[in-house]
């Protein structure tokens, strides 16, 4: 009788061990899954923090860029104000010079008329004449260049026999520098003559 009770006690113990072992394996499996989830979440958290650092750096870069833009705007505003002041000074200086020039020209014209000479051209007439001469010069150069390209495609204006530099002489400004000339001035290239 005592042996049977001992056997029953051992069977109960084995049953309990088995149940506890199964329960322990289930908890162990869950614990392993939780560890894996924990490690994954730690990796994600690290990536999130790195991304946040990059965003903060980008934010600071944009802040610095905005600061530089504002600084450039301030400099440009000051430059515009200075330019406006210079423009007003130039306008005032131009007005004074014009007021000084006008009576002097009228006096000179009156003296020339007493000698039978024609009056001097007005400023607007001189500007219109200069603009017309420059337009004629550019048109002439364009026509000659097109003809030259049609003939050879690579000849320069200096080598064209049909273009006499002396014909361009009255149309050139005083500081015009001929191709190949080492000194400024309205001198045509060597080898050309005033008469074609």
mmCIF file of C-alpha atoms in Angstrom:
data_model
loop_
_atom_site.group_PDB
_atom_site.id
_atom_site.type_symbol
_atom_site.label_atom_id
_atom_site.label_comp_id
_atom_site.label_asym_id
_atom_site.label_seq_id
_atom_site.Cartn_x
_atom_site.Cartn_y
_atom_site.Cartn_z
ATOM 1 C CA UNK A 1 0.000 0.000 0.000
ATOM 2 C CA UNK A 2 2.766 2.315 0.863
ATOM 3 C CA UNK A 3 4.498 1.482 -2.422
ATOM 4 C CA UNK A 4 1.409 2.390 -4.409
ATOM 5 C CA UNK A 5 1.166 5.773 -2.700
ATOM 6 C CA UNK A 6 4.834 6.413 -3.407
ATOM 7 C CA UNK A 7 4.320 5.485 -7.049
ATOM 8 C CA UNK A 8 1.301 7.771 -7.292
ATOM 9 C CA UNK A 9 3.265 10.606 -5.724
ATOM 10 C CA UNK A 10 6.065 10.104 -8.239
ATOM 11 C CA UNK A 11 3.576 10.077 -11.129
ATOM 12 C CA UNK A 12 2.013 13.268 -9.872
ATOM 13 C CA UNK A 13 5.457 14.825 -9.635
ATOM 14 C CA UNK A 14 6.300 13.728 -13.192
ATOM 15 C CA UNK A 15 3.009 15.131 -14.436
ATOM 16 C CA UNK A 16 3.674 18.418 -12.703
ATOM 17 C CA UNK A 17 7.215 18.544 -14.088
ATOM 18 C CA UNK A 18 5.886 17.934 -17.560
ATOM 19 C CA UNK A 19 3.261 20.647 -17.251
ATOM 20 C CA UNK A 20 5.724 23.081 -15.776
ATOM 21 C CA UNK A 21 8.246 22.260 -18.478
ATOM 22 C CA UNK A 22 5.702 22.879 -21.213
ATOM 23 C CA UNK A 23 4.743 26.150 -19.573
ATOM 24 C CA UNK A 24 8.390 27.080 -19.261
ATOM 25 C CA UNK A 25 8.997 26.346 -22.983
ATOM 26 C CA UNK A 26 6.066 28.531 -23.941
ATOM 27 C CA UNK A 27 7.396 31.362 -21.800
ATOM 28 C CA UNK A 28 10.877 30.777 -23.200
ATOM 29 C CA UNK A 29 9.547 31.044 -26.766
ATOM 30 C CA UNK A 30 7.673 34.230 -25.917
ATOM 31 C CA UNK A 31 10.744 35.592 -24.148
ATOM 32 C CA UNK A 32 12.897 34.903 -27.208
ATOM 33 C CA UNK A 33 10.374 36.677 -29.418
ATOM 34 C CA UNK A 34 10.314 39.626 -27.033
ATOM 35 C CA UNK A 35 14.124 39.834 -27.111
ATOM 36 C CA UNK A 36 14.098 39.863 -30.903
ATOM 37 C CA UNK A 37 11.417 42.570 -30.911
ATOM 38 C CA UNK A 38 13.439 44.541 -28.371
ATOM 39 C CA UNK A 39 16.591 44.376 -30.487
ATOM 40 C CA UNK A 40 14.651 45.382 -33.603
ATOM 41 C CA UNK A 41 13.048 48.297 -31.804
ATOM 42 C CA UNK A 42 16.452 49.417 -30.512
ATOM 43 C CA UNK A 43 17.793 49.416 -34.076
ATOM 44 C CA UNK A 44 14.776 51.399 -35.259
ATOM 45 C CA UNK A 45 15.180 53.865 -32.411
ATOM 46 C CA UNK A 46 18.831 54.356 -33.330
ATOM 47 C CA UNK A 47 17.869 54.985 -36.972
ATOM 48 C CA UNK A 48 15.173 57.444 -35.875
ATOM 49 C CA UNK A 49 17.684 59.374 -33.789
ATOM 50 C CA UNK A 50 20.170 59.466 -36.675
ATOM 51 C CA UNK A 51 17.427 60.740 -38.984
ATOM 52 C CA UNK A 52 16.509 63.379 -36.407
ATOM 53 C CA UNK A 53 20.141 64.508 -36.236
ATOM 54 C CA UNK A 54 20.234 64.827 -40.033
ATOM 55 C CA UNK A 55 16.999 66.811 -40.026
ATOM 56 C CA UNK A 56 18.362 69.138 -37.354
ATOM 57 C CA UNK A 57 21.545 69.644 -39.351
ATOM 58 C CA UNK A 58 19.494 70.382 -42.461
ATOM 59 C CA UNK A 59 17.372 72.791 -40.457
ATOM 60 C CA UNK A 60 20.460 74.636 -39.232
ATOM 61 C CA UNK A 61 21.802 74.749 -42.778
ATOM 62 C CA UNK A 62 18.542 76.312 -43.971
ATOM 63 C CA UNK A 63 18.628 78.741 -41.065
ATOM 64 C CA UNK A 64 22.153 79.763 -42.027
ATOM 65 C CA UNK A 65 21.097 80.043 -45.660
ATOM 66 C CA UNK A 66 18.166 82.266 -44.685
ATOM 67 C CA UNK A 67 20.507 84.372 -42.564
ATOM 68 C CA UNK A 68 22.848 84.833 -45.520
ATOM 69 C CA UNK A 69 19.896 85.686 -47.770
ATOM 70 C CA UNK A 70 18.706 88.315 -45.301
ATOM 71 C CA UNK A 71 22.242 89.683 -45.108
ATOM 72 C CA UNK A 72 22.402 89.870 -48.918
ATOM 73 C CA UNK A 73 19.012 91.603 -48.970
ATOM 74 C CA UNK A 74 20.254 94.184 -46.480
ATOM 75 C CA UNK A 75 23.399 94.769 -48.533
ATOM 76 C CA UNK A 76 21.349 95.102 -51.728
ATOM 77 C CA UNK A 77 18.953 97.539 -50.059
ATOM 78 C CA UNK A 78 21.892 99.684 -48.954
ATOM 79 C CA UNK A 79 23.394 99.447 -52.431
ATOM 80 C CA UNK A 80 20.103 100.536 -54.012
ATOM 81 C CA UNK A 81 19.828 103.475 -51.625
ATOM 82 C CA UNK A 82 23.396 104.512 -52.394
ATOM 83 C CA UNK A 83 22.754 104.160 -56.132
ATOM 84 C CA UNK A 84 19.609 106.270 -55.845
ATOM 85 C CA UNK A 85 21.556 108.945 -53.973
ATOM 86 C CA UNK A 86 24.299 108.888 -56.619
ATOM 87 C CA UNK A 87 21.675 109.089 -59.358
ATOM 88 C CA UNK A 88 20.057 112.105 -57.724
ATOM 89 C CA UNK A 89 23.461 113.781 -57.397
ATOM 90 C CA UNK A 90 24.236 113.081 -61.048
ATOM 91 C CA UNK A 91 20.845 114.428 -62.113
ATOM 92 C CA UNK A 92 21.442 117.590 -60.135
ATOM 93 C CA UNK A 93 24.959 117.947 -61.536
ATOM 94 C CA UNK A 94 23.654 117.375 -65.076
ATOM 95 C CA UNK A 95 20.959 119.980 -64.593
ATOM 96 C CA UNK A 96 23.505 122.548 -63.343
ATOM 97 C CA UNK A 97 25.868 121.837 -66.244
ATOM 98 C CA UNK A 98 23.012 122.124 -68.725
ATOM 99 C CA UNK A 99 21.926 125.423 -67.190
ATOM 100 C CA UNK A 100 25.532 126.607 -67.479
ATOM 101 C CA UNK A 101 25.940 125.305 -71.033
ATOM 102 C CA UNK A 102 22.731 126.712 -72.501
ATOM 103 C CA UNK A 103 23.409 130.490 -72.074
ATOM 104 C CA UNK A 104 27.049 130.001 -73.044
ATOM 105 C CA UNK A 105 26.017 128.262 -76.290
ATOM 106 C CA UNK A 106 23.459 130.973 -77.024
ATOM 107 C CA UNK A 107 26.166 133.600 -76.591
ATOM 108 C CA UNK A 108 28.585 131.713 -78.848
ATOM 109 C CA UNK A 109 25.868 131.236 -81.487
ATOM 110 C CA UNK A 110 25.125 134.960 -81.387
ATOM 111 C CA UNK A 111 28.802 135.788 -81.894
ATOM 112 C CA UNK A 112 29.047 133.294 -84.784
ATOM 113 C CA UNK A 113 25.983 134.796 -86.462
ATOM 114 C CA UNK A 114 27.581 138.250 -86.348
ATOM 115 C CA UNK A 115 30.441 136.743 -88.345
ATOM 116 C CA UNK A 116 28.092 134.997 -90.769
ATOM 117 C CA UNK A 117 28.763 131.534 -89.360
ATOM 118 C CA UNK A 118 26.185 128.857 -88.703
ATOM 119 C CA UNK A 119 25.169 128.141 -85.166
ATOM 120 C CA UNK A 120 26.606 125.128 -83.392
ATOM 121 C CA UNK A 121 24.413 121.992 -83.243
ATOM 122 C CA UNK A 122 22.420 121.420 -80.095
ATOM 123 C CA UNK A 123 23.256 118.569 -77.738
ATOM 124 C CA UNK A 124 20.287 116.502 -78.887
ATOM 125 C CA UNK A 125 21.326 116.963 -82.527
ATOM 126 C CA UNK A 126 24.875 115.807 -81.763
ATOM 127 C CA UNK A 127 23.588 112.726 -79.934
ATOM 128 C CA UNK A 128 21.251 111.848 -82.812
ATOM 129 C CA UNK A 129 24.089 112.278 -85.303
ATOM 130 C CA UNK A 130 26.418 110.091 -83.257
ATOM 131 C CA UNK A 131 23.768 107.373 -82.914
ATOM 132 C CA UNK A 132 23.038 107.469 -86.664
ATOM 133 C CA UNK A 133 26.751 107.230 -87.514
ATOM 134 C CA UNK A 134 27.246 104.251 -85.224
ATOM 135 C CA UNK A 135 24.208 102.500 -86.746
ATOM 136 C CA UNK A 136 25.593 103.097 -90.247
ATOM 137 C CA UNK A 137 28.998 101.782 -89.154
ATOM 138 C CA UNK A 138 27.548 98.593 -87.667
ATOM 139 C CA UNK A 139 25.418 98.022 -90.764
ATOM 140 C CA UNK A 140 28.441 98.438 -93.033
ATOM 141 C CA UNK A 141 30.525 96.033 -90.963
ATOM 142 C CA UNK A 142 27.705 93.474 -90.940
ATOM 143 C CA UNK A 143 27.281 93.632 -94.729
ATOM 144 C CA UNK A 144 31.018 93.254 -95.365
ATOM 145 C CA UNK A 145 31.252 90.382 -92.859
ATOM 146 C CA UNK A 146 28.407 88.496 -94.523
ATOM 147 C CA UNK A 147 30.002 88.939 -97.951
ATOM 148 C CA UNK A 148 33.322 87.749 -96.599
ATOM 149 C CA UNK A 149 31.762 84.625 -95.073
ATOM 150 C CA UNK A 150 30.045 83.784 -98.342
ATOM 151 C CA UNK A 151 33.308 84.075 -100.255
ATOM 152 C CA UNK A 152 35.733 82.226 -98.005
ATOM 153 C CA UNK A 153 34.044 81.631 -94.644
ATOM 154 C CA UNK A 154 37.224 82.402 -92.727
ATOM 155 C CA UNK A 155 38.538 85.773 -93.928
ATOM 156 C CA UNK A 156 38.682 88.633 -91.453
ATOM 157 C CA UNK A 157 37.804 92.268 -91.986
ATOM 158 C CA UNK A 158 41.480 93.175 -92.101
ATOM 159 C CA UNK A 159 42.066 91.035 -95.167
ATOM 160 C CA UNK A 160 39.112 92.254 -97.214
ATOM 161 C CA UNK A 161 40.299 94.377 -100.176
ATOM 162 C CA UNK A 162 36.810 95.776 -100.692
ATOM 163 C CA UNK A 163 36.829 97.526 -97.270
ATOM 164 C CA UNK A 164 38.879 100.705 -97.232
ATOM 165 C CA UNK A 165 39.608 101.636 -93.591
ATOM 166 C CA UNK A 166 39.633 105.331 -94.506
ATOM 167 C CA UNK A 167 35.954 105.067 -95.394
ATOM 168 C CA UNK A 168 35.247 104.125 -91.784
ATOM 169 C CA UNK A 169 37.473 106.858 -90.362
ATOM 170 C CA UNK A 170 34.777 109.576 -89.982
ATOM 171 C CA UNK A 171 32.417 107.118 -88.293
ATOM 172 C CA UNK A 172 34.761 105.841 -85.598
ATOM 173 C CA UNK A 173 35.066 107.253 -82.060
ATOM 174 C CA UNK A 174 38.323 108.892 -81.039
ATOM 175 C CA UNK A 175 39.322 105.980 -78.797
ATOM 176 C CA UNK A 176 38.645 103.296 -81.441
ATOM 177 C CA UNK A 177 41.491 100.778 -81.795
ATOM 178 C CA UNK A 178 42.017 99.084 -85.157
ATOM 179 C CA UNK A 179 42.661 95.371 -85.316
ATOM 180 C CA UNK A 180 46.377 94.757 -85.183
ATOM 181 C CA UNK A 181 47.137 98.232 -83.864
ATOM 182 C CA UNK A 182 49.126 98.458 -80.627
ATOM 183 C CA UNK A 183 48.144 102.047 -79.864
ATOM 184 C CA UNK A 184 44.597 103.428 -79.494
ATOM 185 C CA UNK A 185 43.321 106.167 -81.750
ATOM 186 C CA UNK A 186 41.574 106.652 -85.038
ATOM 187 C CA UNK A 187 44.505 105.542 -87.191
ATOM 188 C CA UNK A 188 43.759 102.936 -89.857
ATOM 189 C CA UNK A 189 46.033 99.921 -90.305
ATOM 190 C CA UNK A 190 49.372 100.458 -91.977
ATOM 191 C CA UNK A 191 49.399 99.913 -95.692
ATOM 192 C CA UNK A 192 46.071 101.661 -96.322
ATOM 193 C CA UNK A 193 45.725 105.120 -97.800
ATOM 194 C CA UNK A 194 43.033 107.804 -97.511
ATOM 195 C CA UNK A 195 42.207 107.368 -101.182
ATOM 196 C CA UNK A 196 40.988 104.056 -102.601
#
